[in-house]
PDB file of C-alpha atoms in Angstrom:
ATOM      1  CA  UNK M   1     -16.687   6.008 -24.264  1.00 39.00           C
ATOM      2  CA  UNK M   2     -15.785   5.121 -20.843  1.00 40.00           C
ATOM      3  CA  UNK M   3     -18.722   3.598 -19.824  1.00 46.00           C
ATOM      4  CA  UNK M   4     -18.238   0.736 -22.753  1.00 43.00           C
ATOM      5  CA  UNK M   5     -14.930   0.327 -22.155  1.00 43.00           C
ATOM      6  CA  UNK M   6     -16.011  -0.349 -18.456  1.00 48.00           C
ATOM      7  CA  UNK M   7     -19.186  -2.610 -20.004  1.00 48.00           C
ATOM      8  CA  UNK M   8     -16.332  -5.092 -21.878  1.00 49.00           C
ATOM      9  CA  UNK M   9     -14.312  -4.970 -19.117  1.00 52.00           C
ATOM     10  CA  UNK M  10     -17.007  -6.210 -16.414  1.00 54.00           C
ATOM     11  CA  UNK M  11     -18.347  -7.900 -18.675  1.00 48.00           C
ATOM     12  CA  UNK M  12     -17.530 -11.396 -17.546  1.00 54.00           C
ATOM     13  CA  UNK M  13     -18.446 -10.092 -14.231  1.00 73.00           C
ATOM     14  CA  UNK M  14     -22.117  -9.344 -13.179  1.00 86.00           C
ATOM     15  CA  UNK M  15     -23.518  -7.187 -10.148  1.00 89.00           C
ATOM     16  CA  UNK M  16     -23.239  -9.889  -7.180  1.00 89.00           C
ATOM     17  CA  UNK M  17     -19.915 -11.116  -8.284  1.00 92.00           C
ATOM     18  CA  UNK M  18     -18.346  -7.543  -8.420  1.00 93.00           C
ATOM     19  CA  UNK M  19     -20.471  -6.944  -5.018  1.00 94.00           C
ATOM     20  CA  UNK M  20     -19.381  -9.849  -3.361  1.00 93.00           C
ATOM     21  CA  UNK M  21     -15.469  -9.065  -4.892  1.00 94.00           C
ATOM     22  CA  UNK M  22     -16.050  -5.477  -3.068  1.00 95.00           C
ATOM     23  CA  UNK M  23     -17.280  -6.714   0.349  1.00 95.00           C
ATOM     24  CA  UNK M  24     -14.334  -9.397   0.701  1.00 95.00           C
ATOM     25  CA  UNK M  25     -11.726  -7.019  -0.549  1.00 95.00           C
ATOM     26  CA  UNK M  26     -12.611  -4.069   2.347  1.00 96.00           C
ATOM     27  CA  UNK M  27     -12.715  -7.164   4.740  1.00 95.00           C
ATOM     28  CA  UNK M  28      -9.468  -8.624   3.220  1.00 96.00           C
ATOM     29  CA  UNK M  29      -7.732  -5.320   3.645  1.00 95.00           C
ATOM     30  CA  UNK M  30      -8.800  -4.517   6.854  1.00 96.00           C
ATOM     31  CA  UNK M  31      -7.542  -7.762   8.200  1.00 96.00           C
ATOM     32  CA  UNK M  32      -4.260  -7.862   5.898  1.00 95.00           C
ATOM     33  CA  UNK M  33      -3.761  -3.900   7.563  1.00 94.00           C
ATOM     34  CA  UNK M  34      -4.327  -4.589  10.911  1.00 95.00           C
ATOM     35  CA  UNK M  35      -1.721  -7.830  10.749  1.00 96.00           C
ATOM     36  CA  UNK M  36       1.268  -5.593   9.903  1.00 93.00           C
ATOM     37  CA  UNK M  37      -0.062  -2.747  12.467  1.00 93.00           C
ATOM     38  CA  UNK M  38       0.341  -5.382  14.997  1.00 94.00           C
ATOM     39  CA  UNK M  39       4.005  -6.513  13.595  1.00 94.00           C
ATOM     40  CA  UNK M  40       4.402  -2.921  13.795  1.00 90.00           C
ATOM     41  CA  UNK M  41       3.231  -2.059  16.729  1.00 91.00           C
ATOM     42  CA  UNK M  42       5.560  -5.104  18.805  1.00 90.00           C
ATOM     43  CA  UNK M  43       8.416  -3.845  16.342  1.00 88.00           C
ATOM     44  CA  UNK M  44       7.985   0.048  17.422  1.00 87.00           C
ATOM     45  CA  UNK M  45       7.701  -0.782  21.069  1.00 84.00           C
ATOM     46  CA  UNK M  46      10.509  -2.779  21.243  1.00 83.00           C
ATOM     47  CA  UNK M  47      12.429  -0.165  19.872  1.00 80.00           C
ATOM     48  CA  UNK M  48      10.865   2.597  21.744  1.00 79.00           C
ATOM     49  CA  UNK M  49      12.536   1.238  24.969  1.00 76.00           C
ATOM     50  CA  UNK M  50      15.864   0.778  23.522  1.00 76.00           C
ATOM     51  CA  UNK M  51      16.438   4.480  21.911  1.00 75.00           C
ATOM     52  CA  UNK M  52      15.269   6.860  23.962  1.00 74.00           C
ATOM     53  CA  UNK M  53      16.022   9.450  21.740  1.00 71.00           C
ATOM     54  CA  UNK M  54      13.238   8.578  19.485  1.00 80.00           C
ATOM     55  CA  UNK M  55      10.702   8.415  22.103  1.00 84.00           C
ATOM     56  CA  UNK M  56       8.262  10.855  19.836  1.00 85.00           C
ATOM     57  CA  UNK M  57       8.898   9.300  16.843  1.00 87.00           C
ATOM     58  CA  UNK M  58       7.775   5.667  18.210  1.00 86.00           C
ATOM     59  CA  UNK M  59       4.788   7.509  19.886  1.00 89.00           C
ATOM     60  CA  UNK M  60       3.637   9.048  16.854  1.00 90.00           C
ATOM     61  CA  UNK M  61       4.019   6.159  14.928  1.00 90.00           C
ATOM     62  CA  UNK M  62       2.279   3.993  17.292  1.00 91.00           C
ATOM     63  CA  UNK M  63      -0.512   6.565  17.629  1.00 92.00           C
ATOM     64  CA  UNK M  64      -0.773   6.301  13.584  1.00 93.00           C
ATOM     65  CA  UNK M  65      -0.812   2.819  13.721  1.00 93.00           C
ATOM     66  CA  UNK M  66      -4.339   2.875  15.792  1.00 93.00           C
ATOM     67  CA  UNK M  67      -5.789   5.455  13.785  1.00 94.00           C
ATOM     68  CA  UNK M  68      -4.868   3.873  10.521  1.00 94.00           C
ATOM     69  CA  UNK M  69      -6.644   0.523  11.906  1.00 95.00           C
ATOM     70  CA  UNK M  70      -9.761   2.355  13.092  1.00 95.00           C
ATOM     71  CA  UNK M  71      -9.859   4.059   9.761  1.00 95.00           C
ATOM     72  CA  UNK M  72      -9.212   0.619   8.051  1.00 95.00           C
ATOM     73  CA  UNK M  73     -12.472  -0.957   9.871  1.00 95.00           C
ATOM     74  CA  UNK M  74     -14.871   1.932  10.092  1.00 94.00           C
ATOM     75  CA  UNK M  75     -15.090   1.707   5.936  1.00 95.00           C
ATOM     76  CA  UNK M  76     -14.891  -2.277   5.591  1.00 94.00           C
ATOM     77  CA  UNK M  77     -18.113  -3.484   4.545  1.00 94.00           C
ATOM     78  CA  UNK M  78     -19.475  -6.536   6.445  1.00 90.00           C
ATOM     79  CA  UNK M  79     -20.974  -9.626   4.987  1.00 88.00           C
ATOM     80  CA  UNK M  80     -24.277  -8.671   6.943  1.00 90.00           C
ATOM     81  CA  UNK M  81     -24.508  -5.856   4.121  1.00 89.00           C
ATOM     82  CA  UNK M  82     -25.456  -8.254   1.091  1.00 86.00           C
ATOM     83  CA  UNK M  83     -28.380  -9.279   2.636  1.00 87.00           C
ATOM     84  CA  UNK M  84     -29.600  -5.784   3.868  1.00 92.00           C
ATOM     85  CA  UNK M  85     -28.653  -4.392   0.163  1.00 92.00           C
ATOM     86  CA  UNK M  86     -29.683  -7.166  -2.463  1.00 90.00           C
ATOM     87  CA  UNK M  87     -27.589  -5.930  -6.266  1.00 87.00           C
ATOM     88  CA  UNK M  88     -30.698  -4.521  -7.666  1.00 89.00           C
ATOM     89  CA  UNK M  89     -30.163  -1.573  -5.291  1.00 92.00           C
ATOM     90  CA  UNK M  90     -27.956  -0.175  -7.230  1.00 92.00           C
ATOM     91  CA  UNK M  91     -27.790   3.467  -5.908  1.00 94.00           C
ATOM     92  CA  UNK M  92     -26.203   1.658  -2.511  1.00 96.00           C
ATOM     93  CA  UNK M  93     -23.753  -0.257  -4.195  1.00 95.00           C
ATOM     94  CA  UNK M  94     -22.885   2.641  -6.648  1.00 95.00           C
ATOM     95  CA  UNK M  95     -22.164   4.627  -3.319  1.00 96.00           C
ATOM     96  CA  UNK M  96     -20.594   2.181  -1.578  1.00 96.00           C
ATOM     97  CA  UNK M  97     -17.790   1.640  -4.700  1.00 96.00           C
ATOM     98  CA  UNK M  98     -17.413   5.705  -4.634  1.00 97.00           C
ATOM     99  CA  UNK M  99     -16.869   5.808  -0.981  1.00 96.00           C
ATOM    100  CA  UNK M 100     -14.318   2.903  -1.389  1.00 97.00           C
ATOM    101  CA  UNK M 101     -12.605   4.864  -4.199  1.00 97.00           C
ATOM    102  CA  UNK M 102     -12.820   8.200  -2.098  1.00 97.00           C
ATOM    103  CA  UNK M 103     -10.960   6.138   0.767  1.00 96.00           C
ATOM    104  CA  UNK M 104      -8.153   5.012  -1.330  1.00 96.00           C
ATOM    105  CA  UNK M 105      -7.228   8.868  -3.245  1.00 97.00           C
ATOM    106  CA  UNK M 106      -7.062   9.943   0.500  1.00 96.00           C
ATOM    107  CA  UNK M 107      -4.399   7.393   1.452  1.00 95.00           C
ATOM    108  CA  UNK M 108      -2.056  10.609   1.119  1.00 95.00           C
ATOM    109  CA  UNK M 109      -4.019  12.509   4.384  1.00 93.00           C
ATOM    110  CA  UNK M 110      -5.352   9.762   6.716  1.00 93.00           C
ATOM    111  CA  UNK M 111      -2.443   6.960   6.172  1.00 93.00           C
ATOM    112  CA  UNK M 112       0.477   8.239   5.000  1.00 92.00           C
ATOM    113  CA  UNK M 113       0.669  11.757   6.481  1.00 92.00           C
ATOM    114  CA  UNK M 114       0.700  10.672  10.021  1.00 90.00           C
ATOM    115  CA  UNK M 115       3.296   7.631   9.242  1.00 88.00           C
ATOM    116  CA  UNK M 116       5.484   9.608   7.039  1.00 88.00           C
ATOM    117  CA  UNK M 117       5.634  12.342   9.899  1.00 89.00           C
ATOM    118  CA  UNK M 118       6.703   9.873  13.058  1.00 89.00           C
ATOM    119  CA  UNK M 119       8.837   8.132  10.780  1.00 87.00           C
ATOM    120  CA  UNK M 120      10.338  11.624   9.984  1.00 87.00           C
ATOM    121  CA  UNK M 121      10.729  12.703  13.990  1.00 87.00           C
ATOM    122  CA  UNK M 122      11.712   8.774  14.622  1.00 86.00           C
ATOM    123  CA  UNK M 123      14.836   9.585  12.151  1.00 87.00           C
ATOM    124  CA  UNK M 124      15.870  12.917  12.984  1.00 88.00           C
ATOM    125  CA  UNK M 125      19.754  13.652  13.586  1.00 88.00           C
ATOM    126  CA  UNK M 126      20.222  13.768  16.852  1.00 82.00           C
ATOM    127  CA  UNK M 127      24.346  13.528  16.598  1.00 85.00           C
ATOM    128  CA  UNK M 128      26.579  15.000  14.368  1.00 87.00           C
ATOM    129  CA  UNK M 129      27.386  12.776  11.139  1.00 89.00           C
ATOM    130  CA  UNK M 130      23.752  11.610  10.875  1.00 89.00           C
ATOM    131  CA  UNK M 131      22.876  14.034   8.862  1.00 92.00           C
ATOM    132  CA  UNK M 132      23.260  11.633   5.638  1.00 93.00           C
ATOM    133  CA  UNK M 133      21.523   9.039   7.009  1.00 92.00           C
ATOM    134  CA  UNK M 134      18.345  11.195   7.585  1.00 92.00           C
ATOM    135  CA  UNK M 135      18.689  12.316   3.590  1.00 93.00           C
ATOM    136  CA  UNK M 136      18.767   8.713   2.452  1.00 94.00           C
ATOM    137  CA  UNK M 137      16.084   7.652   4.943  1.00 91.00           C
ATOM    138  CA  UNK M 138      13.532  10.768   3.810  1.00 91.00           C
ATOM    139  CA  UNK M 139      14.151   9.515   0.339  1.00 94.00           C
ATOM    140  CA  UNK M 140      13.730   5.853   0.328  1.00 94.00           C
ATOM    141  CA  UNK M 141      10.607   7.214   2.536  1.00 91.00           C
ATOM    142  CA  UNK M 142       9.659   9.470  -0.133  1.00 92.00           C
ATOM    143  CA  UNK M 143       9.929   6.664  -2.618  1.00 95.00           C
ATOM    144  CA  UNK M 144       7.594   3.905  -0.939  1.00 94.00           C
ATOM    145  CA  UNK M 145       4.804   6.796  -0.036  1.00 93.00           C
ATOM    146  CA  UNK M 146       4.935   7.768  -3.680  1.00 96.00           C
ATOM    147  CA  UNK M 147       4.039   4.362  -4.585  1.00 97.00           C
ATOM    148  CA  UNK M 148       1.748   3.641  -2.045  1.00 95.00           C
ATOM    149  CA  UNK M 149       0.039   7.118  -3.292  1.00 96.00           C
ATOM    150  CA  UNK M 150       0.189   5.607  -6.987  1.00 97.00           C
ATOM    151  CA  UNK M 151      -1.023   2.190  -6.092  1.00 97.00           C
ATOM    152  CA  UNK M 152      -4.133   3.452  -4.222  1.00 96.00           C
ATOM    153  CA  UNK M 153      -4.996   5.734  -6.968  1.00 97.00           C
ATOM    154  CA  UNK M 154      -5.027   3.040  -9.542  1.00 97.00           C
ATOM    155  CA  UNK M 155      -7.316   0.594  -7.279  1.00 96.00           C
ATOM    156  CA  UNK M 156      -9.153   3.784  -7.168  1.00 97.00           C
ATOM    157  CA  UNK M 157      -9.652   4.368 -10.481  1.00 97.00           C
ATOM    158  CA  UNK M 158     -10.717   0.724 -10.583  1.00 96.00           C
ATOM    159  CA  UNK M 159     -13.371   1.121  -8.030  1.00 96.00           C
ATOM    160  CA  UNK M 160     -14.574   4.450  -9.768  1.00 96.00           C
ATOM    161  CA  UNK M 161     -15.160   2.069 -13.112  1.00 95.00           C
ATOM    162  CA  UNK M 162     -16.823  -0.587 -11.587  1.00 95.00           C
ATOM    163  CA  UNK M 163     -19.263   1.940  -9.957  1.00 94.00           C
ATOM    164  CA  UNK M 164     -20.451   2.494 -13.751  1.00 93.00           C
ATOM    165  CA  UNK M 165     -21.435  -0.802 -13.269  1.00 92.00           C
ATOM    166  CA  UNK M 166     -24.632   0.387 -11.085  1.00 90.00           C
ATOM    167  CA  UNK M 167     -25.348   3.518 -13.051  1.00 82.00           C
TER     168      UNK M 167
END
């Protein structure tokens, strides 16, 4: 059942195109990722120097930041890859979509884990009355890592069908 729902859905789409949509995605996202990490990373800094008080929360979060990047583009696939792997190799490409998809359902460990816990430290009360403001902050927290859980999970699910592709 799945496998013709995935056949009308790709249908418009053969091997090199979904390939070639797979290699410039990992590429586009490493780039698009390691943009903000640099906003980031100026934004964190400048921050670390003026609150003192969340010196372990900026260094956390700017230790996260480089291993989210190095994640990022130790899994992007380079261009040099379509010539090495032409589409009739289909158990590489059928890997290569899996190990995508694997990547994105572990968003939770390797990206949002390490964030979630400077950002965590970074807003801890450190004076009375702040207590509130750490609540609200863990939630709206809470919130955007639930939907960046939920939005990798979907592409993932994407990348799982598309796989079928190759079977």
């Amino acid at each position: 059942m799945l496998e013709l729902l995935v056949e009308k859905s790709f249908m418009n789409m053969n091997k090199t195109q979904l390939i070639n949509k797979l290699v410039r995605g990992t590429i586009h996202r490493a780039v698009r990722e390691s943009a903000v990490v640099v906003f980031l990373i100026f934004a964190v800094g400048n921050y670390l120097h003026k609150a003192p008080s969340r010196y372990y929360g900026c260094l956390l979060i700017l230790a996260s930041l480089g291993f989210i990047v190095g994640v990022v583009w130790s899994y992007a696939l380079g261009y040099r890859l379509l010539h090495l792997h032409p589409e009739s190799d289909s158990s590489f490409w059928r890997e290569a979509f899996i190990v995508q998809a694997r990547l994105l359902r572990a968003v939770p460990l390797w990206y949002l884990t390490p964030s979630l816990t400077g950002c965590l430290l970074f807003c801890l009360p450190t004076q009375p009355g702040e207590t509130l403001d750490f609540l609200l902050n863990l939630a709206f927290c809470s919130l955007v890592f639930s939907a960046i859980t939920w939005l990798n999970r979907h592409a993932a699910s994407k990348l799982e069908e598309q796989s079928l592709v190759f079977s």
